[in-house]
Tab-separated table of C-alpha atoms in Angstrom:
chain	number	residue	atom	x	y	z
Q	950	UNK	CA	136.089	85.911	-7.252
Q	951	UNK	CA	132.665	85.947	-5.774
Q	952	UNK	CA	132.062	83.721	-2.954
Q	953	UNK	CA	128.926	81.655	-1.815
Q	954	UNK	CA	127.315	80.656	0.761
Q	955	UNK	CA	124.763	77.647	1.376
Q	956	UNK	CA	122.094	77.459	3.868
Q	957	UNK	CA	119.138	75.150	5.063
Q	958	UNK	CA	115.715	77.149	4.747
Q	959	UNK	CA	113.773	75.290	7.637
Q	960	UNK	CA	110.427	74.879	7.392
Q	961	UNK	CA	110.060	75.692	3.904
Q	962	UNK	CA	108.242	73.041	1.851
Q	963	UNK	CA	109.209	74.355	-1.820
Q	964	UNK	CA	110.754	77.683	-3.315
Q	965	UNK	CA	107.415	79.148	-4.312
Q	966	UNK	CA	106.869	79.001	-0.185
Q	967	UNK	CA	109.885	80.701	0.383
Q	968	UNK	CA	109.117	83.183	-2.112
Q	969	UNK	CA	106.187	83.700	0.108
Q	970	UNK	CA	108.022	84.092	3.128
Q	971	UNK	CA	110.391	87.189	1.616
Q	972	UNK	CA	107.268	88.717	0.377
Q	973	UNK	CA	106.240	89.242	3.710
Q	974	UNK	CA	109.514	90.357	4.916
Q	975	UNK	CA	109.826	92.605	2.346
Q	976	UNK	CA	106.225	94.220	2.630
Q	977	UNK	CA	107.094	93.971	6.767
Q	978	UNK	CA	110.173	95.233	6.542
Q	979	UNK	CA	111.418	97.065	3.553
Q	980	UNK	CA	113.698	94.806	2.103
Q	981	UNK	CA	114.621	90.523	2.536
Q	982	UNK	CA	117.245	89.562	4.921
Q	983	UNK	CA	118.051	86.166	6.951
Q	984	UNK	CA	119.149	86.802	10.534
Q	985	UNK	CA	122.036	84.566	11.461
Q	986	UNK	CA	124.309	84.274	14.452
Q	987	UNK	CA	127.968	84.023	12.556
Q	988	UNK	CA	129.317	86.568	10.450
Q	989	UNK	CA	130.646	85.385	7.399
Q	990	UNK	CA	134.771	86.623	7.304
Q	991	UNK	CA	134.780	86.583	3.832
Q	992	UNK	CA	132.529	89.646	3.351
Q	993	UNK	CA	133.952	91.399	0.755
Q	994	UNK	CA	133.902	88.255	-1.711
Q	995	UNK	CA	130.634	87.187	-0.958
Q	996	UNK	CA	128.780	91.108	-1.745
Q	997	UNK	CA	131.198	90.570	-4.696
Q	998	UNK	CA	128.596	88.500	-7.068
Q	999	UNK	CA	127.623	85.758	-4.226
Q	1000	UNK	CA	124.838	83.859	-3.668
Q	1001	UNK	CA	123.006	82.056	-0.969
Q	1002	UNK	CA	121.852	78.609	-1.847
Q	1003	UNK	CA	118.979	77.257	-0.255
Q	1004	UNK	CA	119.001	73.922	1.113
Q	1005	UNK	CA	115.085	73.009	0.954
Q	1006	UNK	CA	113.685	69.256	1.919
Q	1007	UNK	CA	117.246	67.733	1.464
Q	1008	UNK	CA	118.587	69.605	-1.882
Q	1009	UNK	CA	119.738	73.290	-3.137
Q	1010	UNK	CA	116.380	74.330	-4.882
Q	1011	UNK	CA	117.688	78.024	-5.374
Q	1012	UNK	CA	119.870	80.995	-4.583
Q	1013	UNK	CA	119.695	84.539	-4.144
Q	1014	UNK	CA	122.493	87.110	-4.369
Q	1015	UNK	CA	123.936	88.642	-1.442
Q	1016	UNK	CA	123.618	92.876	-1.354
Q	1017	UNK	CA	125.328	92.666	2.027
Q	1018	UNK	CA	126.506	91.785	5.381
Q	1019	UNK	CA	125.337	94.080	8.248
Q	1020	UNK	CA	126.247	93.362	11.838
Q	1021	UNK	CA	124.523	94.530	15.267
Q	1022	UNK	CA	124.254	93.545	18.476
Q	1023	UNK	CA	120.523	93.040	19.694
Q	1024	UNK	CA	119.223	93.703	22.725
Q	1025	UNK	CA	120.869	90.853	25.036
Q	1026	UNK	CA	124.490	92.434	23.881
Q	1027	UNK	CA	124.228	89.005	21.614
Q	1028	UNK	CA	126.032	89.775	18.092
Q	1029	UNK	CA	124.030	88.590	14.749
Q	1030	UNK	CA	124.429	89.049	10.907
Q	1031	UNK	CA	121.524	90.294	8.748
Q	1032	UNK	CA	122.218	88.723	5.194
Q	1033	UNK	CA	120.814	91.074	3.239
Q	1034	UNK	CA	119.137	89.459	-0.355
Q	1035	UNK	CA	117.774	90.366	-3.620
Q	1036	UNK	CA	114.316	90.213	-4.305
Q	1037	UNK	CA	114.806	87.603	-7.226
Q	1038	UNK	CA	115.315	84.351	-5.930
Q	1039	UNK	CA	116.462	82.288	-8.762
Q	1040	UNK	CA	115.203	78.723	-8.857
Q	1041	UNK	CA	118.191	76.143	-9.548
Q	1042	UNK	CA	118.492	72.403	-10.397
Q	1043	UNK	CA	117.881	70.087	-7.697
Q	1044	UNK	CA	120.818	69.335	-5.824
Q	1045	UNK	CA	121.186	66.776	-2.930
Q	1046	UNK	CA	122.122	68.312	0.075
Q	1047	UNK	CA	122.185	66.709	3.824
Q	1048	UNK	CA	121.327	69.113	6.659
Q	1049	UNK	CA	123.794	71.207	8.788
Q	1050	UNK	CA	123.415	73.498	11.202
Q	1051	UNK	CA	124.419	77.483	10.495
Q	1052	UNK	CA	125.701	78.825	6.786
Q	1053	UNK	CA	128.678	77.448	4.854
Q	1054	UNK	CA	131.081	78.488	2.376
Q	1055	UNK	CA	129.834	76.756	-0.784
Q	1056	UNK	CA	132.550	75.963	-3.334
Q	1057	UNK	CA	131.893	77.516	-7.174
Q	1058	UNK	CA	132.369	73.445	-8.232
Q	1059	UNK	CA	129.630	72.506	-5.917
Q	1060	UNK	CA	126.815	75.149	-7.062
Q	1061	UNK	CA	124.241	73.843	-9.174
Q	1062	UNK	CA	123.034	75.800	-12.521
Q	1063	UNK	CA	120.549	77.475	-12.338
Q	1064	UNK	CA	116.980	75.496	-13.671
Q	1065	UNK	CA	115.979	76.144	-16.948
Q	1066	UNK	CA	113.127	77.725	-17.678
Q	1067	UNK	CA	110.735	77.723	-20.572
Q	1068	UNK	CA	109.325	74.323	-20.334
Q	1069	UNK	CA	111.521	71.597	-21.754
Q	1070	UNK	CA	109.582	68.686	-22.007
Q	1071	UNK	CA	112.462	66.445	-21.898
Q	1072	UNK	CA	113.169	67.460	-18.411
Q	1073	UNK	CA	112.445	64.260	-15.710
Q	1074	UNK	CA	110.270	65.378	-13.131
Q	1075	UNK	CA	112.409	66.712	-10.345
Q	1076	UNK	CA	112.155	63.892	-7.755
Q	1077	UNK	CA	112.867	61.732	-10.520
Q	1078	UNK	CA	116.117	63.108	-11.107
Q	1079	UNK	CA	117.112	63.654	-7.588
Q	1080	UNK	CA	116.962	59.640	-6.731
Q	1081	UNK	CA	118.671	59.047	-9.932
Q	1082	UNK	CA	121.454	61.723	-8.583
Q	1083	UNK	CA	121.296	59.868	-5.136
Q	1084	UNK	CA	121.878	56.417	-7.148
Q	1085	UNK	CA	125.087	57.997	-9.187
Q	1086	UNK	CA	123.036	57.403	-12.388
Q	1087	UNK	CA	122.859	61.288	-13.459
């Protein structure tokens, strides 16, 4: 069962910025990847079909899937992890989410779906709905 992971994306102000961001890396360096300073131990369940949530301005606002884990040691002797990512970063439904320092293990039960796309005009306007999820009402 493929497992996920959740982490804070600081500084970003929206997914479209971080989309942004990975273009860069990607054009800079070939592919997208998040540099991090704990290896996940669960490797092989998390490049089995997991994702990384992104925990932007105080909710999960989207996920990517995880290609892979890749260790190495940098040039202080200091080991990292490169999180390697997919190029499609998939937006989901708001989510609060407080802040935390490093990556977690996120639990299947507590991953938001994915947002729907092709412009429901029922939907509430997304800060809308995330005080309404903050009061328990939704």
């Amino acid at each position: 069962m493929p497992q996920n992971l959740i982490k804070l994306s600081v500084g970003t102000e929206s997914p479209e910025t971080l989309r942004q961001w990975q273009e860069y890396m990607r054009q800079t360096y070939g592919r997208i990847y998040h540099t991090t300073r704990m290896t996940p131990k669960r490797r092989d369940e998390v490049i089995d079909g997991g994702s990384i949530y992104w925990v932007i301005k105080g909710a999960i606002r989207c996920r990517q899937r995880v290609i892979d884990l890749e260790e190495f040691t940098d040039e202080a002797g200091i080991k990292h992890c490169a999180i390697v990512l997919d190029d499609n970063l998939i937006e989901t439904a708001a989510y609060p989410h407080r802040a935390f320092q490093g990556w977690r293990y996120l639990a299947a039960d507590k991953t938001p779906p994915d947002a729907k796309t092709g412009g429901n005009s029922d939907a509430l306007p997304e800060d809308m709905a995330m005080e309404l999820r903050d009061l328990g009402l939704i």
